[in-house]
């Protein structure tokens, strides 16, 4: 896989280019969130992964770029890791890299569009567009067959990749991902929010109080003290980009969603769920279990604890 400078011209699809170190704003030097972000990037680097940018073919006047982490060496057992509605892929997956590598897997870890350093000027916000984009990035990296692991929103995208490209996806792992939800579930009271607008306020927080609510819903044991200064710092450094686009992603995901329209996938599938999940309740896990060919459902109060072991055993 040849790495080229990001500014080098090339006809058609550009090969993946090795990224240069990102420049930080001066105020970021005093930021806890920025320091945490640098630490997580260092963990990826120390695990042997490197940042790449894959520029995808786009209509004239538009641009779509997928940022991802991967080994510069050819992947032998590639596994595509798709993050949830968080800041970036590094914040989601850094704690699990060593275990995945020890299991003999080759992680490929992209930022989904409008998270981290991935972006697009095209107007499509559907999970189908996310799936096409990530698959094109995998093609750009020269990876033709792979396993997929998706957490939360990443599971929606991973499921769609498996449905659209069955010849490329070998196995699927879905972690607390409510792909079987129906828009009517919100009005029926299945979720802690009543409509898509409230869901956007929860998952795209703009104020410390909204971050506190999200943390309390997503952690079994949330921190007892969450100072507003730290939460505001996190929002400013990691959560202030692409707010409008992320909100549009949620509207595209939920509006007019019908369980009857969900395509079937044929790949061996493992479902992992948090026993006390309040964002995607257990009802959705059982609904998904009835909809796909899968291994026995794993219910885990610590949610991500067994994920790397389960992938290795597929």
PDB file of C-alpha atoms in Angstrom:
ATOM      1  CA  UNK A   1       0.000   0.000   0.000  1.00  0.00           C
ATOM      2  CA  UNK A   2       1.672   3.160  -1.188  1.00  0.00           C
ATOM      3  CA  UNK A   3       1.318   6.285   0.909  1.00  0.00           C
ATOM      4  CA  UNK A   4       1.303   9.618  -0.886  1.00  0.00           C
ATOM      5  CA  UNK A   5       1.259  13.216   0.353  1.00  0.00           C
ATOM      6  CA  UNK A   6      -2.286  14.431   0.866  1.00  0.00           C
ATOM      7  CA  UNK A   7      -1.839  17.287  -1.628  1.00  0.00           C
ATOM      8  CA  UNK A   8      -0.468  15.142  -4.473  1.00  0.00           C
ATOM      9  CA  UNK A   9      -2.791  15.094  -7.522  1.00  0.00           C
ATOM     10  CA  UNK A  10      -4.034  11.751  -8.791  1.00  0.00           C
ATOM     11  CA  UNK A  11      -6.601  10.771 -11.437  1.00  0.00           C
ATOM     12  CA  UNK A  12      -9.707   9.002 -10.147  1.00  0.00           C
ATOM     13  CA  UNK A  13      -9.784   7.639  -6.594  1.00  0.00           C
ATOM     14  CA  UNK A  14      -6.814   8.732  -4.554  1.00  0.00           C
ATOM     15  CA  UNK A  15      -4.794   6.081  -2.716  1.00  0.00           C
ATOM     16  CA  UNK A  16      -4.910   6.359   1.056  1.00  0.00           C
ATOM     17  CA  UNK A  17      -2.498   9.026   2.223  1.00  0.00           C
ATOM     18  CA  UNK A  18      -0.553   8.948   5.476  1.00  0.00           C
ATOM     19  CA  UNK A  19      -1.636  11.904   7.587  1.00  0.00           C
ATOM     20  CA  UNK A  20       0.610  14.590   8.976  1.00  0.00           C
ATOM     21  CA  UNK A  21       0.367  15.444  12.704  1.00  0.00           C
ATOM     22  CA  UNK A  22      -2.629  17.657  13.393  1.00  0.00           C
ATOM     23  CA  UNK A  23      -2.052  21.246  14.434  1.00  0.00           C
ATOM     24  CA  UNK A  24      -3.691  22.199  17.698  1.00  0.00           C
ATOM     25  CA  UNK A  25      -5.125  25.519  18.736  1.00  0.00           C
ATOM     26  CA  UNK A  26      -3.038  27.224  21.470  1.00  0.00           C
ATOM     27  CA  UNK A  27      -5.900  26.953  23.978  1.00  0.00           C
ATOM     28  CA  UNK A  28      -5.964  23.181  23.437  1.00  0.00           C
ATOM     29  CA  UNK A  29      -2.636  22.943  25.252  1.00  0.00           C
ATOM     30  CA  UNK A  30      -4.494  23.711  28.501  1.00  0.00           C
ATOM     31  CA  UNK A  31      -7.443  21.457  27.746  1.00  0.00           C
ATOM     32  CA  UNK A  32      -8.075  18.174  29.550  1.00  0.00           C
ATOM     33  CA  UNK A  33     -10.091  16.865  26.592  1.00  0.00           C
ATOM     34  CA  UNK A  34      -7.354  17.785  24.123  1.00  0.00           C
ATOM     35  CA  UNK A  35      -4.747  16.105  26.335  1.00  0.00           C
ATOM     36  CA  UNK A  36      -6.933  13.008  26.509  1.00  0.00           C
ATOM     37  CA  UNK A  37      -7.299  13.030  22.729  1.00  0.00           C
ATOM     38  CA  UNK A  38      -3.508  13.204  22.275  1.00  0.00           C
ATOM     39  CA  UNK A  39      -3.075  10.345  24.738  1.00  0.00           C
ATOM     40  CA  UNK A  40      -5.548   8.151  22.832  1.00  0.00           C
ATOM     41  CA  UNK A  41      -3.875   8.933  19.508  1.00  0.00           C
ATOM     42  CA  UNK A  42      -0.566   7.903  21.074  1.00  0.00           C
ATOM     43  CA  UNK A  43      -2.122   4.572  22.104  1.00  0.00           C
ATOM     44  CA  UNK A  44      -3.102   3.946  18.495  1.00  0.00           C
ATOM     45  CA  UNK A  45       0.404   4.813  17.330  1.00  0.00           C
ATOM     46  CA  UNK A  46       2.043   2.616  19.966  1.00  0.00           C
ATOM     47  CA  UNK A  47      -0.201  -0.269  18.866  1.00  0.00           C
ATOM     48  CA  UNK A  48       1.309  -0.015  15.379  1.00  0.00           C
ATOM     49  CA  UNK A  49      -1.613   1.749  13.697  1.00  0.00           C
ATOM     50  CA  UNK A  50      -1.190   4.844  11.568  1.00  0.00           C
ATOM     51  CA  UNK A  51      -3.660   7.550  10.473  1.00  0.00           C
ATOM     52  CA  UNK A  52      -4.719   7.610   6.825  1.00  0.00           C
ATOM     53  CA  UNK A  53      -7.027   9.814   4.787  1.00  0.00           C
ATOM     54  CA  UNK A  54      -8.940   8.198   1.932  1.00  0.00           C
ATOM     55  CA  UNK A  55     -10.337  10.717  -0.543  1.00  0.00           C
ATOM     56  CA  UNK A  56     -13.299   9.213  -2.359  1.00  0.00           C
ATOM     57  CA  UNK A  57     -14.507   9.966  -5.886  1.00  0.00           C
ATOM     58  CA  UNK A  58     -17.160  12.692  -5.660  1.00  0.00           C
ATOM     59  CA  UNK A  59     -19.135  14.833  -8.117  1.00  0.00           C
ATOM     60  CA  UNK A  60     -17.436  18.015  -9.244  1.00  0.00           C
ATOM     61  CA  UNK A  61     -17.389  20.652  -6.549  1.00  0.00           C
ATOM     62  CA  UNK A  62     -17.880  18.163  -3.702  1.00  0.00           C
ATOM     63  CA  UNK A  63     -15.537  16.295  -1.392  1.00  0.00           C
ATOM     64  CA  UNK A  64     -15.749  13.171   0.775  1.00  0.00           C
ATOM     65  CA  UNK A  65     -12.817  12.152   2.966  1.00  0.00           C
ATOM     66  CA  UNK A  66     -12.671   9.200   5.359  1.00  0.00           C
ATOM     67  CA  UNK A  67     -10.083   9.329   8.116  1.00  0.00           C
ATOM     68  CA  UNK A  68      -9.077   5.953   9.515  1.00  0.00           C
ATOM     69  CA  UNK A  69      -6.444   4.140  11.540  1.00  0.00           C
ATOM     70  CA  UNK A  70      -4.825   0.975  10.191  1.00  0.00           C
ATOM     71  CA  UNK A  71      -1.551  -0.869  10.092  1.00  0.00           C
ATOM     72  CA  UNK A  72       0.672   0.124   7.162  1.00  0.00           C
ATOM     73  CA  UNK A  73       1.208  -3.599   6.581  1.00  0.00           C
ATOM     74  CA  UNK A  74      -1.321  -5.689   4.607  1.00  0.00           C
ATOM     75  CA  UNK A  75      -4.103  -6.980   6.851  1.00  0.00           C
ATOM     76  CA  UNK A  76      -4.344 -10.756   7.335  1.00  0.00           C
ATOM     77  CA  UNK A  77      -7.455 -10.911   9.546  1.00  0.00           C
ATOM     78  CA  UNK A  78      -9.018  -7.486   9.082  1.00  0.00           C
ATOM     79  CA  UNK A  79     -11.789  -6.365  11.411  1.00  0.00           C
ATOM     80  CA  UNK A  80     -13.618  -3.106  10.766  1.00  0.00           C
ATOM     81  CA  UNK A  81     -14.443  -1.278  14.016  1.00  0.00           C
ATOM     82  CA  UNK A  82     -17.291   1.251  13.816  1.00  0.00           C
ATOM     83  CA  UNK A  83     -17.804   3.668  16.698  1.00  0.00           C
ATOM     84  CA  UNK A  84     -21.015   5.019  18.171  1.00  0.00           C
ATOM     85  CA  UNK A  85     -22.304   8.575  18.465  1.00  0.00           C
ATOM     86  CA  UNK A  86     -19.178   9.810  20.221  1.00  0.00           C
ATOM     87  CA  UNK A  87     -16.336  12.183  19.515  1.00  0.00           C
ATOM     88  CA  UNK A  88     -14.192   9.955  17.293  1.00  0.00           C
ATOM     89  CA  UNK A  89     -13.027   6.397  16.749  1.00  0.00           C
ATOM     90  CA  UNK A  90     -10.008   6.800  19.036  1.00  0.00           C
ATOM     91  CA  UNK A  91     -12.170   7.554  22.076  1.00  0.00           C
ATOM     92  CA  UNK A  92     -14.298   4.449  21.432  1.00  0.00           C
ATOM     93  CA  UNK A  93     -11.693   1.835  20.586  1.00  0.00           C
ATOM     94  CA  UNK A  94      -8.357   2.712  22.215  1.00  0.00           C
ATOM     95  CA  UNK A  95      -8.919   0.455  25.279  1.00  0.00           C
ATOM     96  CA  UNK A  96      -9.422  -2.636  23.090  1.00  0.00           C
ATOM     97  CA  UNK A  97      -6.611  -2.389  20.535  1.00  0.00           C
ATOM     98  CA  UNK A  98      -4.050  -4.484  22.410  1.00  0.00           C
ATOM     99  CA  UNK A  99      -6.517  -7.300  23.061  1.00  0.00           C
ATOM    100  CA  UNK A 100      -7.618  -7.354  19.432  1.00  0.00           C
ATOM    101  CA  UNK A 101      -4.021  -7.447  18.215  1.00  0.00           C
ATOM    102  CA  UNK A 102      -3.156 -10.188  20.713  1.00  0.00           C
ATOM    103  CA  UNK A 103      -6.057 -12.216  19.302  1.00  0.00           C
ATOM    104  CA  UNK A 104      -4.383 -12.026  15.880  1.00  0.00           C
ATOM    105  CA  UNK A 105      -6.797  -9.493  14.394  1.00  0.00           C
ATOM    106  CA  UNK A 106      -5.920  -6.464  12.280  1.00  0.00           C
ATOM    107  CA  UNK A 107      -8.116  -3.525  13.356  1.00  0.00           C
ATOM    108  CA  UNK A 108      -9.174  -0.945  10.792  1.00  0.00           C
ATOM    109  CA  UNK A 109     -10.759   1.947  12.657  1.00  0.00           C
ATOM    110  CA  UNK A 110     -12.457   4.740  10.681  1.00  0.00           C
ATOM    111  CA  UNK A 111     -14.180   7.879  11.812  1.00  0.00           C
ATOM    112  CA  UNK A 112     -17.700   7.791  10.423  1.00  0.00           C
ATOM    113  CA  UNK A 113     -18.675  10.827   8.377  1.00  0.00           C
ATOM    114  CA  UNK A 114     -18.971  14.009  10.476  1.00  0.00           C
ATOM    115  CA  UNK A 115     -17.081  12.458  13.387  1.00  0.00           C
ATOM    116  CA  UNK A 116     -13.394  12.967  14.028  1.00  0.00           C
ATOM    117  CA  UNK A 117     -11.673  13.970  10.796  1.00  0.00           C
ATOM    118  CA  UNK A 118     -14.106  12.379   8.306  1.00  0.00           C
ATOM    119  CA  UNK A 119     -16.362  14.690   6.337  1.00  0.00           C
ATOM    120  CA  UNK A 120     -18.420  15.129   3.194  1.00  0.00           C
ATOM    121  CA  UNK A 121     -19.956  18.090   1.402  1.00  0.00           C
ATOM    122  CA  UNK A 122     -22.681  15.870  -0.083  1.00  0.00           C
ATOM    123  CA  UNK A 123     -26.180  16.233   1.448  1.00  0.00           C
ATOM    124  CA  UNK A 124     -26.936  12.525   2.015  1.00  0.00           C
ATOM    125  CA  UNK A 125     -27.175  11.654   5.735  1.00  0.00           C
ATOM    126  CA  UNK A 126     -28.494   8.090   5.489  1.00  0.00           C
ATOM    127  CA  UNK A 127     -26.823   5.040   7.008  1.00  0.00           C
ATOM    128  CA  UNK A 128     -26.744   3.683   3.442  1.00  0.00           C
ATOM    129  CA  UNK A 129     -24.474   6.569   2.412  1.00  0.00           C
ATOM    130  CA  UNK A 130     -22.282   5.960   5.459  1.00  0.00           C
ATOM    131  CA  UNK A 131     -22.082   2.276   4.478  1.00  0.00           C
ATOM    132  CA  UNK A 132     -21.122   3.032   0.867  1.00  0.00           C
ATOM    133  CA  UNK A 133     -18.504   5.508   2.046  1.00  0.00           C
ATOM    134  CA  UNK A 134     -16.860   3.145   4.530  1.00  0.00           C
ATOM    135  CA  UNK A 135     -16.888   0.285   2.009  1.00  0.00           C
ATOM    136  CA  UNK A 136     -15.229   2.562  -0.565  1.00  0.00           C
ATOM    137  CA  UNK A 137     -12.590   3.468   2.022  1.00  0.00           C
ATOM    138  CA  UNK A 138     -11.937  -0.236   2.669  1.00  0.00           C
ATOM    139  CA  UNK A 139     -11.551  -0.744  -1.078  1.00  0.00           C
ATOM    140  CA  UNK A 140      -9.134   2.177  -1.128  1.00  0.00           C
ATOM    141  CA  UNK A 141      -7.077   0.454   1.566  1.00  0.00           C
ATOM    142  CA  UNK A 142      -7.035  -2.744  -0.513  1.00  0.00           C
ATOM    143  CA  UNK A 143      -9.163  -4.717   1.980  1.00  0.00           C
ATOM    144  CA  UNK A 144     -11.757  -6.866   0.191  1.00  0.00           C
ATOM    145  CA  UNK A 145     -13.069  -9.184   2.926  1.00  0.00           C
ATOM    146  CA  UNK A 146     -13.406  -8.389   6.610  1.00  0.00           C
ATOM    147  CA  UNK A 147     -15.400  -8.801   9.794  1.00  0.00           C
ATOM    148  CA  UNK A 148     -17.475  -5.874  11.073  1.00  0.00           C
ATOM    149  CA  UNK A 149     -17.977  -4.737  14.667  1.00  0.00           C
ATOM    150  CA  UNK A 150     -20.401  -1.886  15.264  1.00  0.00           C
ATOM    151  CA  UNK A 151     -21.276  -0.156  18.521  1.00  0.00           C
ATOM    152  CA  UNK A 152     -24.586   1.739  18.752  1.00  0.00           C
ATOM    153  CA  UNK A 153     -24.796   3.960  15.639  1.00  0.00           C
ATOM    154  CA  UNK A 154     -21.802   2.098  14.218  1.00  0.00           C
ATOM    155  CA  UNK A 155     -23.912  -1.059  14.357  1.00  0.00           C
ATOM    156  CA  UNK A 156     -26.530   0.545  12.105  1.00  0.00           C
ATOM    157  CA  UNK A 157     -23.805   1.291   9.569  1.00  0.00           C
ATOM    158  CA  UNK A 158     -22.153  -2.118   9.992  1.00  0.00           C
ATOM    159  CA  UNK A 159     -25.469  -3.935   9.518  1.00  0.00           C
ATOM    160  CA  UNK A 160     -26.090  -1.949   6.345  1.00  0.00           C
ATOM    161  CA  UNK A 161     -22.607  -2.787   5.010  1.00  0.00           C
ATOM    162  CA  UNK A 162     -23.296  -6.485   5.636  1.00  0.00           C
ATOM    163  CA  UNK A 163     -26.636  -6.244   3.804  1.00  0.00           C
ATOM    164  CA  UNK A 164     -25.263  -4.289   0.841  1.00  0.00           C
ATOM    165  CA  UNK A 165     -21.958  -6.168   0.435  1.00  0.00           C
ATOM    166  CA  UNK A 166     -22.498  -9.787   1.552  1.00  0.00           C
ATOM    167  CA  UNK A 167     -19.513 -10.940  -0.490  1.00  0.00           C
ATOM    168  CA  UNK A 168     -17.200  -8.646   1.500  1.00  0.00           C
ATOM    169  CA  UNK A 169     -18.440  -9.084   5.076  1.00  0.00           C
ATOM    170  CA  UNK A 170     -17.579 -12.401   6.708  1.00  0.00           C
ATOM    171  CA  UNK A 171     -18.945 -11.936  10.239  1.00  0.00           C
ATOM    172  CA  UNK A 172     -20.876  -9.272  12.123  1.00  0.00           C
ATOM    173  CA  UNK A 173     -20.773  -8.207  15.772  1.00  0.00           C
ATOM    174  CA  UNK A 174     -23.443  -5.752  16.947  1.00  0.00           C
ATOM    175  CA  UNK A 175     -22.963  -4.127  20.345  1.00  0.00           C
ATOM    176  CA  UNK A 176     -26.002  -2.369  21.840  1.00  0.00           C
ATOM    177  CA  UNK A 177     -27.174  -1.325  18.404  1.00  0.00           C
ATOM    178  CA  UNK A 178     -30.905  -0.814  17.966  1.00  0.00           C
ATOM    179  CA  UNK A 179     -31.066  -1.576  14.250  1.00  0.00           C
ATOM    180  CA  UNK A 180     -34.503  -3.135  14.756  1.00  0.00           C
ATOM    181  CA  UNK A 181     -36.085   0.019  16.121  1.00  0.00           C
ATOM    182  CA  UNK A 182     -39.211   1.473  14.561  1.00  0.00           C
ATOM    183  CA  UNK A 183     -40.033   5.178  14.592  1.00  0.00           C
ATOM    184  CA  UNK A 184     -43.229   4.333  16.496  1.00  0.00           C
ATOM    185  CA  UNK A 185     -41.135   2.964  19.369  1.00  0.00           C
ATOM    186  CA  UNK A 186     -40.350   6.522  20.486  1.00  0.00           C
ATOM    187  CA  UNK A 187     -43.989   7.514  20.857  1.00  0.00           C
ATOM    188  CA  UNK A 188     -44.706   4.163  22.527  1.00  0.00           C
ATOM    189  CA  UNK A 189     -42.308   5.025  25.366  1.00  0.00           C
ATOM    190  CA  UNK A 190     -39.644   2.407  24.659  1.00  0.00           C
ATOM    191  CA  UNK A 191     -36.875   5.029  24.840  1.00  0.00           C
ATOM    192  CA  UNK A 192     -35.963   7.757  27.342  1.00  0.00           C
ATOM    193  CA  UNK A 193     -36.827  10.308  24.624  1.00  0.00           C
ATOM    194  CA  UNK A 194     -40.190  10.932  22.999  1.00  0.00           C
ATOM    195  CA  UNK A 195     -39.146  12.159  19.555  1.00  0.00           C
ATOM    196  CA  UNK A 196     -36.193  12.620  17.223  1.00  0.00           C
ATOM    197  CA  UNK A 197     -35.573  16.187  18.331  1.00  0.00           C
ATOM    198  CA  UNK A 198     -35.142  15.113  21.944  1.00  0.00           C
ATOM    199  CA  UNK A 199     -32.889  12.261  20.801  1.00  0.00           C
ATOM    200  CA  UNK A 200     -30.692  14.809  19.018  1.00  0.00           C
ATOM    201  CA  UNK A 201     -30.442  16.913  22.181  1.00  0.00           C
ATOM    202  CA  UNK A 202     -29.363  13.801  24.087  1.00  0.00           C
ATOM    203  CA  UNK A 203     -26.842  12.388  21.596  1.00  0.00           C
ATOM    204  CA  UNK A 204     -25.464  15.700  20.310  1.00  0.00           C
ATOM    205  CA  UNK A 205     -25.088  17.556  23.638  1.00  0.00           C
ATOM    206  CA  UNK A 206     -24.289  21.266  23.622  1.00  0.00           C
ATOM    207  CA  UNK A 207     -24.435  22.013  27.352  1.00  0.00           C
ATOM    208  CA  UNK A 208     -22.936  20.332  30.445  1.00  0.00           C
ATOM    209  CA  UNK A 209     -26.390  19.337  31.725  1.00  0.00           C
ATOM    210  CA  UNK A 210     -27.039  17.406  28.514  1.00  0.00           C
ATOM    211  CA  UNK A 211     -23.700  15.595  28.827  1.00  0.00           C
ATOM    212  CA  UNK A 212     -24.563  14.622  32.417  1.00  0.00           C
ATOM    213  CA  UNK A 213     -27.871  13.162  31.297  1.00  0.00           C
ATOM    214  CA  UNK A 214     -26.194  11.188  28.520  1.00  0.00           C
ATOM    215  CA  UNK A 215     -23.515   9.819  30.869  1.00  0.00           C
ATOM    216  CA  UNK A 216     -26.135   8.728  33.402  1.00  0.00           C
ATOM    217  CA  UNK A 217     -28.030   6.863  30.686  1.00  0.00           C
ATOM    218  CA  UNK A 218     -24.989   5.154  29.167  1.00  0.00           C
ATOM    219  CA  UNK A 219     -22.874   4.192  32.198  1.00  0.00           C
ATOM    220  CA  UNK A 220     -23.809   1.570  34.765  1.00  0.00           C
ATOM    221  CA  UNK A 221     -21.830   3.507  37.385  1.00  0.00           C
ATOM    222  CA  UNK A 222     -21.584   7.118  36.211  1.00  0.00           C
ATOM    223  CA  UNK A 223     -19.051   9.372  37.933  1.00  0.00           C
ATOM    224  CA  UNK A 224     -20.612  10.869  41.074  1.00  0.00           C
ATOM    225  CA  UNK A 225     -19.112  14.282  40.294  1.00  0.00           C
ATOM    226  CA  UNK A 226     -18.937  15.800  36.808  1.00  0.00           C
ATOM    227  CA  UNK A 227     -17.676  19.399  37.020  1.00  0.00           C
ATOM    228  CA  UNK A 228     -19.186  21.692  34.413  1.00  0.00           C
ATOM    229  CA  UNK A 229     -15.763  23.059  33.454  1.00  0.00           C
ATOM    230  CA  UNK A 230     -14.591  19.614  32.314  1.00  0.00           C
ATOM    231  CA  UNK A 231     -17.830  18.878  30.476  1.00  0.00           C
ATOM    232  CA  UNK A 232     -17.755  22.259  28.741  1.00  0.00           C
ATOM    233  CA  UNK A 233     -14.131  21.642  27.779  1.00  0.00           C
ATOM    234  CA  UNK A 234     -15.085  18.292  26.240  1.00  0.00           C
ATOM    235  CA  UNK A 235     -17.914  19.886  24.251  1.00  0.00           C
ATOM    236  CA  UNK A 236     -15.677  22.708  23.007  1.00  0.00           C
ATOM    237  CA  UNK A 237     -12.782  20.472  21.977  1.00  0.00           C
ATOM    238  CA  UNK A 238     -14.451  17.254  20.817  1.00  0.00           C
ATOM    239  CA  UNK A 239     -18.155  17.916  20.346  1.00  0.00           C
ATOM    240  CA  UNK A 240     -18.453  21.295  18.647  1.00  0.00           C
ATOM    241  CA  UNK A 241     -17.801  20.210  15.046  1.00  0.00           C
ATOM    242  CA  UNK A 242     -20.537  19.216  12.582  1.00  0.00           C
ATOM    243  CA  UNK A 243     -23.376  19.676  15.081  1.00  0.00           C
ATOM    244  CA  UNK A 244     -25.917  20.299  12.328  1.00  0.00           C
ATOM    245  CA  UNK A 245     -24.751  17.307  10.287  1.00  0.00           C
ATOM    246  CA  UNK A 246     -24.863  14.971  13.299  1.00  0.00           C
ATOM    247  CA  UNK A 247     -28.390  16.130  14.070  1.00  0.00           C
ATOM    248  CA  UNK A 248     -29.355  15.428  10.462  1.00  0.00           C
ATOM    249  CA  UNK A 249     -27.850  11.927  10.768  1.00  0.00           C
ATOM    250  CA  UNK A 250     -30.250  11.176  13.629  1.00  0.00           C
ATOM    251  CA  UNK A 251     -33.264  12.505  11.751  1.00  0.00           C
ATOM    252  CA  UNK A 252     -32.311  10.410   8.703  1.00  0.00           C
ATOM    253  CA  UNK A 253     -31.822   7.354  10.914  1.00  0.00           C
ATOM    254  CA  UNK A 254     -35.145   7.502  12.776  1.00  0.00           C
ATOM    255  CA  UNK A 255     -37.680   9.409  10.671  1.00  0.00           C
ATOM    256  CA  UNK A 256     -40.058   7.000   8.886  1.00  0.00           C
ATOM    257  CA  UNK A 257     -37.985   4.006  10.018  1.00  0.00           C
ATOM    258  CA  UNK A 258     -39.954   0.753   9.819  1.00  0.00           C
ATOM    259  CA  UNK A 259     -38.844  -2.634  11.085  1.00  0.00           C
ATOM    260  CA  UNK A 260     -40.537  -4.248   8.088  1.00  0.00           C
ATOM    261  CA  UNK A 261     -38.097  -2.420   5.771  1.00  0.00           C
ATOM    262  CA  UNK A 262     -34.977  -3.797   7.493  1.00  0.00           C
ATOM    263  CA  UNK A 263     -33.036  -6.026   5.073  1.00  0.00           C
ATOM    264  CA  UNK A 264     -31.970  -9.483   6.182  1.00  0.00           C
ATOM    265  CA  UNK A 265     -28.309 -10.410   6.532  1.00  0.00           C
ATOM    266  CA  UNK A 266     -26.932 -13.923   6.157  1.00  0.00           C
ATOM    267  CA  UNK A 267     -23.528 -13.601   7.844  1.00  0.00           C
ATOM    268  CA  UNK A 268     -22.860 -15.252  11.232  1.00  0.00           C
ATOM    269  CA  UNK A 269     -23.809 -12.554  13.726  1.00  0.00           C
ATOM    270  CA  UNK A 270     -23.021 -12.015  17.382  1.00  0.00           C
ATOM    271  CA  UNK A 271     -25.190  -9.663  19.446  1.00  0.00           C
ATOM    272  CA  UNK A 272     -23.812  -8.129  22.654  1.00  0.00           C
ATOM    273  CA  UNK A 273     -25.997  -5.972  24.854  1.00  0.00           C
ATOM    274  CA  UNK A 274     -25.767  -4.102  28.108  1.00  0.00           C
ATOM    275  CA  UNK A 275     -28.148  -5.568  30.669  1.00  0.00           C
ATOM    276  CA  UNK A 276     -29.048  -2.107  31.954  1.00  0.00           C
ATOM    277  CA  UNK A 277     -28.933  -0.305  28.615  1.00  0.00           C
ATOM    278  CA  UNK A 278     -31.321   2.644  28.714  1.00  0.00           C
ATOM    279  CA  UNK A 279     -30.531   4.116  25.302  1.00  0.00           C
ATOM    280  CA  UNK A 280     -31.384   0.913  23.407  1.00  0.00           C
ATOM    281  CA  UNK A 281     -33.476  -1.275  25.759  1.00  0.00           C
ATOM    282  CA  UNK A 282     -33.190  -5.075  25.846  1.00  0.00           C
ATOM    283  CA  UNK A 283     -36.423  -5.407  23.849  1.00  0.00           C
ATOM    284  CA  UNK A 284     -34.456  -4.337  20.776  1.00  0.00           C
ATOM    285  CA  UNK A 285     -31.809  -6.992  21.455  1.00  0.00           C
ATOM    286  CA  UNK A 286     -34.435  -9.745  21.489  1.00  0.00           C
ATOM    287  CA  UNK A 287     -36.117  -8.267  18.416  1.00  0.00           C
ATOM    288  CA  UNK A 288     -32.776  -8.326  16.593  1.00  0.00           C
ATOM    289  CA  UNK A 289     -32.074 -11.852  17.792  1.00  0.00           C
ATOM    290  CA  UNK A 290     -35.304 -12.995  16.136  1.00  0.00           C
ATOM    291  CA  UNK A 291     -34.443 -11.204  12.893  1.00  0.00           C
ATOM    292  CA  UNK A 292     -30.962 -12.545  12.074  1.00  0.00           C
ATOM    293  CA  UNK A 293     -29.042 -15.802  12.122  1.00  0.00           C
ATOM    294  CA  UNK A 294     -26.970 -15.315  15.225  1.00  0.00           C
ATOM    295  CA  UNK A 295     -25.087 -16.920  18.062  1.00  0.00           C
ATOM    296  CA  UNK A 296     -26.763 -16.872  21.488  1.00  0.00           C
ATOM    297  CA  UNK A 297     -27.269 -13.322  22.714  1.00  0.00           C
ATOM    298  CA  UNK A 298     -24.580 -12.130  25.138  1.00  0.00           C
ATOM    299  CA  UNK A 299     -25.969  -9.905  27.874  1.00  0.00           C
ATOM    300  CA  UNK A 300     -23.244  -8.111  29.794  1.00  0.00           C
ATOM    301  CA  UNK A 301     -23.623  -5.537  32.541  1.00  0.00           C
ATOM    302  CA  UNK A 302     -20.175  -4.162  31.580  1.00  0.00           C
ATOM    303  CA  UNK A 303     -21.183  -3.994  27.904  1.00  0.00           C
ATOM    304  CA  UNK A 304     -17.814  -3.884  26.107  1.00  0.00           C
ATOM    305  CA  UNK A 305     -15.875  -6.199  28.408  1.00  0.00           C
ATOM    306  CA  UNK A 306     -16.103  -9.337  26.254  1.00  0.00           C
ATOM    307  CA  UNK A 307     -16.196  -7.741  22.830  1.00  0.00           C
ATOM    308  CA  UNK A 308     -12.639  -8.542  21.733  1.00  0.00           C
ATOM    309  CA  UNK A 309     -12.916 -12.142  22.951  1.00  0.00           C
ATOM    310  CA  UNK A 310     -16.180 -12.628  21.110  1.00  0.00           C
ATOM    311  CA  UNK A 311     -14.737 -11.313  17.844  1.00  0.00           C
ATOM    312  CA  UNK A 312     -11.793 -13.687  18.071  1.00  0.00           C
ATOM    313  CA  UNK A 313     -14.107 -16.651  18.636  1.00  0.00           C
ATOM    314  CA  UNK A 314     -16.290 -16.018  15.572  1.00  0.00           C
TER     315      UNK A 314
END
